[in-house]
C-alpha cells in the first residue's frame, strides 16, 4: 500500500510522529533559500479562506528540478527522505545532484535526525520551462509564476489548483476545504477549476455543485 494511502494514525505508528509546524516555521527555515517554494495542502486553503481547521502536517512545495538546490540549503541541519510509494529512503548528503528520484516519487519528508519527529512533507511539483504541469494530466498547465499568491510575505499555491489536486482524493478534509474555498473563489478561478475537473474527472461529484 502506498504511503499516501495510509491514515495519519497509521503513518505515525509505522514511521513515527510529526511535529506541528506552521507556515512561519518553514519561512524561517528557508529565509536565505535562493530557490522557489510555496505552501501547498490544507494550509494554502486556510490562508485563502481564513477558515481554520486541524492540519496533520505542513506541505511546502518546490519544483522537482530544484530538489538538489534545496538539499544543499538544508545540508547539515535537516535530513531528507524520499517517500516513494511503499518505500521511505534517506537522501544521503554526498549524492546531491546525482541521485535522481523516479517520477513516481512525489514527496520528500524532512526531519532533523533519525531520532526526531518528522517536520515537513515537501511536495515535488512538475515544472517544465517555467510552466507548472498537472501531474495527472499534462493538458492542464499554467505559467509557474501564476500558480501562487502571497500573504504576509509567504507564497501559497493558488486555491483552485490545490482543489484540483484534492479532487482526486476526496477525503473528508478535502471536502471541507472545497466547501470553504469554492464560494469565495473569483468567478474566473471557479471556471478554471470546473473546466479542469470536467476534463480530468467528468463524473466528479463536485461538478453538481459548481
mmCIF file of C-alpha atoms in Angstrom:
data_model
loop_
_atom_site.group_PDB
_atom_site.id
_atom_site.type_symbol
_atom_site.label_atom_id
_atom_site.label_comp_id
_atom_site.label_asym_id
_atom_site.label_seq_id
_atom_site.Cartn_x
_atom_site.Cartn_y
_atom_site.Cartn_z
ATOM 1 C CA UNK A 1 0.000 0.000 0.000
ATOM 2 C CA UNK A 2 1.450 3.433 -0.943
ATOM 3 C CA UNK A 3 2.396 5.659 1.984
ATOM 4 C CA UNK A 4 -0.116 8.268 0.864
ATOM 5 C CA UNK A 5 -2.963 5.755 1.147
ATOM 6 C CA UNK A 6 -2.345 5.168 4.862
ATOM 7 C CA UNK A 7 -4.251 7.078 7.511
ATOM 8 C CA UNK A 8 -2.404 9.697 9.540
ATOM 9 C CA UNK A 9 -2.542 7.437 12.608
ATOM 10 C CA UNK A 10 -1.070 4.519 10.656
ATOM 11 C CA UNK A 11 1.729 6.705 9.279
ATOM 12 C CA UNK A 12 2.545 7.816 12.812
ATOM 13 C CA UNK A 13 2.521 4.235 14.094
ATOM 14 C CA UNK A 14 4.744 2.870 11.339
ATOM 15 C CA UNK A 15 7.081 5.759 10.535
ATOM 16 C CA UNK A 16 6.966 7.912 13.664
ATOM 17 C CA UNK A 17 5.212 11.118 14.797
ATOM 18 C CA UNK A 18 5.035 14.534 13.160
ATOM 19 C CA UNK A 19 5.698 17.908 14.741
ATOM 20 C CA UNK A 20 3.068 20.591 14.374
ATOM 21 C CA UNK A 21 4.583 23.166 12.046
ATOM 22 C CA UNK A 22 3.193 26.436 10.653
ATOM 23 C CA UNK A 23 3.927 28.487 7.531
ATOM 24 C CA UNK A 24 6.022 30.833 9.687
ATOM 25 C CA UNK A 25 8.271 27.902 10.653
ATOM 26 C CA UNK A 26 9.132 26.950 7.076
ATOM 27 C CA UNK A 27 9.531 30.620 6.131
ATOM 28 C CA UNK A 28 12.204 30.944 8.826
ATOM 29 C CA UNK A 29 13.956 27.758 7.691
ATOM 30 C CA UNK A 30 14.018 28.927 4.057
ATOM 31 C CA UNK A 31 14.715 32.603 4.735
ATOM 32 C CA UNK A 32 18.020 32.541 2.808
ATOM 33 C CA UNK A 33 17.000 29.908 0.267
ATOM 34 C CA UNK A 34 17.517 31.004 -3.339
ATOM 35 C CA UNK A 35 15.062 28.591 -4.949
ATOM 36 C CA UNK A 36 11.313 28.775 -5.464
ATOM 37 C CA UNK A 37 8.959 27.422 -2.833
ATOM 38 C CA UNK A 38 5.378 27.846 -1.668
ATOM 39 C CA UNK A 39 2.909 26.349 0.795
ATOM 40 C CA UNK A 40 0.508 23.721 -0.582
ATOM 41 C CA UNK A 41 -2.049 21.437 1.021
ATOM 42 C CA UNK A 42 -4.709 22.405 3.524
ATOM 43 C CA UNK A 43 -2.683 25.323 4.860
ATOM 44 C CA UNK A 44 -2.958 27.015 1.444
ATOM 45 C CA UNK A 45 -6.745 26.765 1.598
ATOM 46 C CA UNK A 46 -6.840 28.085 5.167
ATOM 47 C CA UNK A 47 -4.669 31.060 4.211
ATOM 48 C CA UNK A 48 -7.052 31.905 1.369
ATOM 49 C CA UNK A 49 -10.360 31.413 3.174
ATOM 50 C CA UNK A 50 -9.435 32.283 6.755
ATOM 51 C CA UNK A 51 -11.371 29.171 7.817
ATOM 52 C CA UNK A 52 -9.285 27.285 10.350
ATOM 53 C CA UNK A 53 -9.105 23.507 10.705
ATOM 54 C CA UNK A 54 -6.678 20.952 12.147
ATOM 55 C CA UNK A 55 -3.674 20.058 9.972
ATOM 56 C CA UNK A 56 -1.735 16.806 10.288
ATOM 57 C CA UNK A 57 1.371 18.289 8.673
ATOM 58 C CA UNK A 58 2.720 21.221 6.680
ATOM 59 C CA UNK A 59 3.262 20.820 2.924
ATOM 60 C CA UNK A 60 5.859 23.156 1.469
ATOM 61 C CA UNK A 61 6.300 22.602 -2.261
ATOM 62 C CA UNK A 62 9.126 23.142 -4.748
ATOM 63 C CA UNK A 63 9.738 22.468 -8.437
ATOM 64 C CA UNK A 64 11.081 18.923 -8.739
ATOM 65 C CA UNK A 65 14.112 20.133 -10.676
ATOM 66 C CA UNK A 66 15.218 22.311 -7.746
ATOM 67 C CA UNK A 67 15.486 19.493 -5.186
ATOM 68 C CA UNK A 68 19.327 19.496 -5.342
ATOM 69 C CA UNK A 69 19.284 23.233 -4.524
ATOM 70 C CA UNK A 70 17.060 22.632 -1.505
ATOM 71 C CA UNK A 71 19.238 19.755 -0.339
ATOM 72 C CA UNK A 72 22.322 21.948 -0.396
ATOM 73 C CA UNK A 73 20.485 24.644 1.554
ATOM 74 C CA UNK A 74 19.409 22.207 4.274
ATOM 75 C CA UNK A 75 22.625 20.167 4.434
ATOM 76 C CA UNK A 76 23.817 19.610 7.994
ATOM 77 C CA UNK A 77 20.519 20.795 9.504
ATOM 78 C CA UNK A 78 17.695 18.717 8.056
ATOM 79 C CA UNK A 79 17.724 15.178 6.665
ATOM 80 C CA UNK A 80 15.506 14.469 3.658
ATOM 81 C CA UNK A 81 13.851 11.150 2.859
ATOM 82 C CA UNK A 82 12.249 10.160 -0.459
ATOM 83 C CA UNK A 83 8.696 8.917 0.218
ATOM 84 C CA UNK A 84 8.019 6.857 -2.898
ATOM 85 C CA UNK A 85 5.026 4.517 -2.991
ATOM 86 C CA UNK A 86 5.715 1.867 -0.297
ATOM 87 C CA UNK A 87 9.303 2.933 0.392
ATOM 88 C CA UNK A 88 10.987 5.579 2.544
ATOM 89 C CA UNK A 89 14.669 6.149 1.744
ATOM 90 C CA UNK A 90 17.136 8.667 3.123
ATOM 91 C CA UNK A 91 18.808 11.028 0.645
ATOM 92 C CA UNK A 92 22.451 10.949 1.679
ATOM 93 C CA UNK A 93 24.364 14.269 1.718
ATOM 94 C CA UNK A 94 27.053 13.020 -0.656
ATOM 95 C CA UNK A 95 24.744 12.231 -3.561
ATOM 96 C CA UNK A 96 23.288 15.712 -4.145
ATOM 97 C CA UNK A 97 22.780 16.200 -7.873
ATOM 98 C CA UNK A 98 23.446 12.564 -8.682
ATOM 99 C CA UNK A 99 20.589 10.708 -7.017
ATOM 100 C CA UNK A 100 17.672 11.494 -9.327
ATOM 101 C CA UNK A 101 14.310 10.473 -7.934
ATOM 102 C CA UNK A 102 11.887 8.496 -10.116
ATOM 103 C CA UNK A 103 8.808 10.342 -11.305
ATOM 104 C CA UNK A 104 6.718 8.146 -9.029
ATOM 105 C CA UNK A 105 8.287 9.890 -6.015
ATOM 106 C CA UNK A 106 6.202 12.999 -5.365
ATOM 107 C CA UNK A 107 7.071 13.693 -1.717
ATOM 108 C CA UNK A 108 10.176 14.223 0.381
ATOM 109 C CA UNK A 109 9.895 14.049 4.169
ATOM 110 C CA UNK A 110 12.129 16.199 6.356
ATOM 111 C CA UNK A 111 13.369 15.891 9.947
ATOM 112 C CA UNK A 112 16.398 16.954 11.982
ATOM 113 C CA UNK A 113 17.659 13.411 12.618
ATOM 114 C CA UNK A 114 16.550 9.788 12.752
ATOM 115 C CA UNK A 115 15.595 10.215 16.399
ATOM 116 C CA UNK A 116 13.388 13.264 15.841
ATOM 117 C CA UNK A 117 9.784 13.635 14.654
ATOM 118 C CA UNK A 118 9.063 14.462 11.032
ATOM 119 C CA UNK A 119 8.704 18.189 10.363
ATOM 120 C CA UNK A 120 7.714 18.790 6.733
ATOM 121 C CA UNK A 121 6.171 16.844 3.866
ATOM 122 C CA UNK A 122 7.746 18.521 0.842
ATOM 123 C CA UNK A 123 5.746 18.157 -2.364
ATOM 124 C CA UNK A 124 7.675 17.952 -5.639
ATOM 125 C CA UNK A 125 5.737 19.669 -8.419
ATOM 126 C CA UNK A 126 6.297 19.248 -12.138
ATOM 127 C CA UNK A 127 7.639 22.427 -13.744
ATOM 128 C CA UNK A 128 8.774 22.406 -17.379
ATOM 129 C CA UNK A 129 10.363 25.535 -18.853
ATOM 130 C CA UNK A 130 8.778 27.686 -16.153
ATOM 131 C CA UNK A 131 5.350 26.148 -16.624
ATOM 132 C CA UNK A 132 3.551 24.099 -13.996
ATOM 133 C CA UNK A 133 2.125 20.860 -15.403
ATOM 134 C CA UNK A 134 -0.634 18.961 -13.602
ATOM 135 C CA UNK A 135 0.892 15.613 -12.684
ATOM 136 C CA UNK A 136 -2.231 13.636 -13.609
ATOM 137 C CA UNK A 137 -2.915 15.284 -16.964
ATOM 138 C CA UNK A 138 -0.305 17.251 -18.934
ATOM 139 C CA UNK A 139 -3.046 19.094 -20.847
ATOM 140 C CA UNK A 140 -3.533 21.254 -17.757
ATOM 141 C CA UNK A 141 -0.704 23.751 -17.418
ATOM 142 C CA UNK A 142 -0.048 27.337 -16.312
ATOM 143 C CA UNK A 143 2.983 29.620 -16.012
ATOM 144 C CA UNK A 144 4.654 28.784 -12.710
ATOM 145 C CA UNK A 145 4.526 32.440 -11.655
ATOM 146 C CA UNK A 146 0.721 32.278 -11.889
ATOM 147 C CA UNK A 147 0.188 29.272 -9.615
ATOM 148 C CA UNK A 148 0.975 31.111 -6.361
ATOM 149 C CA UNK A 149 -0.311 34.088 -4.414
ATOM 150 C CA UNK A 150 1.289 35.863 -1.448
ATOM 151 C CA UNK A 151 0.100 36.546 2.098
ATOM 152 C CA UNK A 152 2.321 38.168 4.743
ATOM 153 C CA UNK A 153 5.400 37.563 2.624
ATOM 154 C CA UNK A 154 4.737 33.823 2.131
ATOM 155 C CA UNK A 155 3.754 32.270 -1.199
ATOM 156 C CA UNK A 156 0.844 29.825 -1.263
ATOM 157 C CA UNK A 157 -0.432 27.547 -4.013
ATOM 158 C CA UNK A 158 -3.491 29.111 -5.575
ATOM 159 C CA UNK A 159 -6.700 27.602 -4.150
ATOM 160 C CA UNK A 160 -8.183 26.476 -7.459
ATOM 161 C CA UNK A 161 -5.012 24.483 -8.218
ATOM 162 C CA UNK A 162 -4.913 22.987 -4.743
ATOM 163 C CA UNK A 163 -8.561 21.975 -5.036
ATOM 164 C CA UNK A 164 -7.832 20.271 -8.365
ATOM 165 C CA UNK A 165 -5.266 18.117 -6.574
ATOM 166 C CA UNK A 166 -7.644 17.483 -3.677
ATOM 167 C CA UNK A 167 -10.452 16.443 -6.022
ATOM 168 C CA UNK A 168 -8.698 13.138 -6.707
ATOM 169 C CA UNK A 169 -8.502 12.157 -3.041
ATOM 170 C CA UNK A 170 -11.902 13.377 -1.882
ATOM 171 C CA UNK A 171 -11.134 12.715 1.773
ATOM 172 C CA UNK A 172 -13.233 14.365 4.454
ATOM 173 C CA UNK A 173 -10.729 17.201 4.788
ATOM 174 C CA UNK A 174 -10.698 17.675 1.004
ATOM 175 C CA UNK A 175 -14.457 18.125 1.003
ATOM 176 C CA UNK A 176 -14.143 20.511 3.940
ATOM 177 C CA UNK A 177 -11.596 22.596 2.037
ATOM 178 C CA UNK A 178 -13.747 22.646 -1.100
ATOM 179 C CA UNK A 179 -16.794 23.772 0.869
ATOM 180 C CA UNK A 180 -14.775 26.607 2.415
ATOM 181 C CA UNK A 181 -12.996 27.787 -0.732
ATOM 182 C CA UNK A 182 -15.431 27.360 -3.628
ATOM 183 C CA UNK A 183 -17.890 30.114 -2.604
ATOM 184 C CA UNK A 184 -15.113 32.708 -2.264
ATOM 185 C CA UNK A 185 -13.202 31.906 -5.431
ATOM 186 C CA UNK A 186 -13.167 34.534 -8.161
ATOM 187 C CA UNK A 187 -15.565 33.637 -10.976
ATOM 188 C CA UNK A 188 -12.656 33.098 -13.379
ATOM 189 C CA UNK A 189 -10.940 30.753 -10.920
ATOM 190 C CA UNK A 190 -14.229 28.877 -10.434
ATOM 191 C CA UNK A 191 -14.489 28.462 -14.194
ATOM 192 C CA UNK A 192 -10.882 27.240 -14.434
ATOM 193 C CA UNK A 193 -11.418 24.647 -11.699
ATOM 194 C CA UNK A 194 -14.715 23.459 -13.143
ATOM 195 C CA UNK A 195 -13.187 23.081 -16.619
ATOM 196 C CA UNK A 196 -10.142 21.242 -15.215
ATOM 197 C CA UNK A 197 -12.292 18.768 -13.258
ATOM 198 C CA UNK A 198 -14.625 18.229 -16.221
ATOM 199 C CA UNK A 199 -11.576 17.418 -18.340
ATOM 200 C CA UNK A 200 -9.892 15.064 -15.882
ATOM 201 C CA UNK A 201 -12.775 13.632 -13.817
ATOM 202 C CA UNK A 202 -16.038 14.189 -15.705
ATOM 203 C CA UNK A 203 -18.066 12.189 -13.157
ATOM 204 C CA UNK A 204 -16.737 14.023 -10.099
ATOM 205 C CA UNK A 205 -19.427 14.838 -7.504
ATOM 206 C CA UNK A 206 -18.188 18.426 -7.064
ATOM 207 C CA UNK A 207 -19.401 19.254 -10.570
ATOM 208 C CA UNK A 208 -23.009 19.012 -9.395
ATOM 209 C CA UNK A 209 -22.475 21.950 -7.023
ATOM 210 C CA UNK A 210 -20.362 24.126 -9.319
#
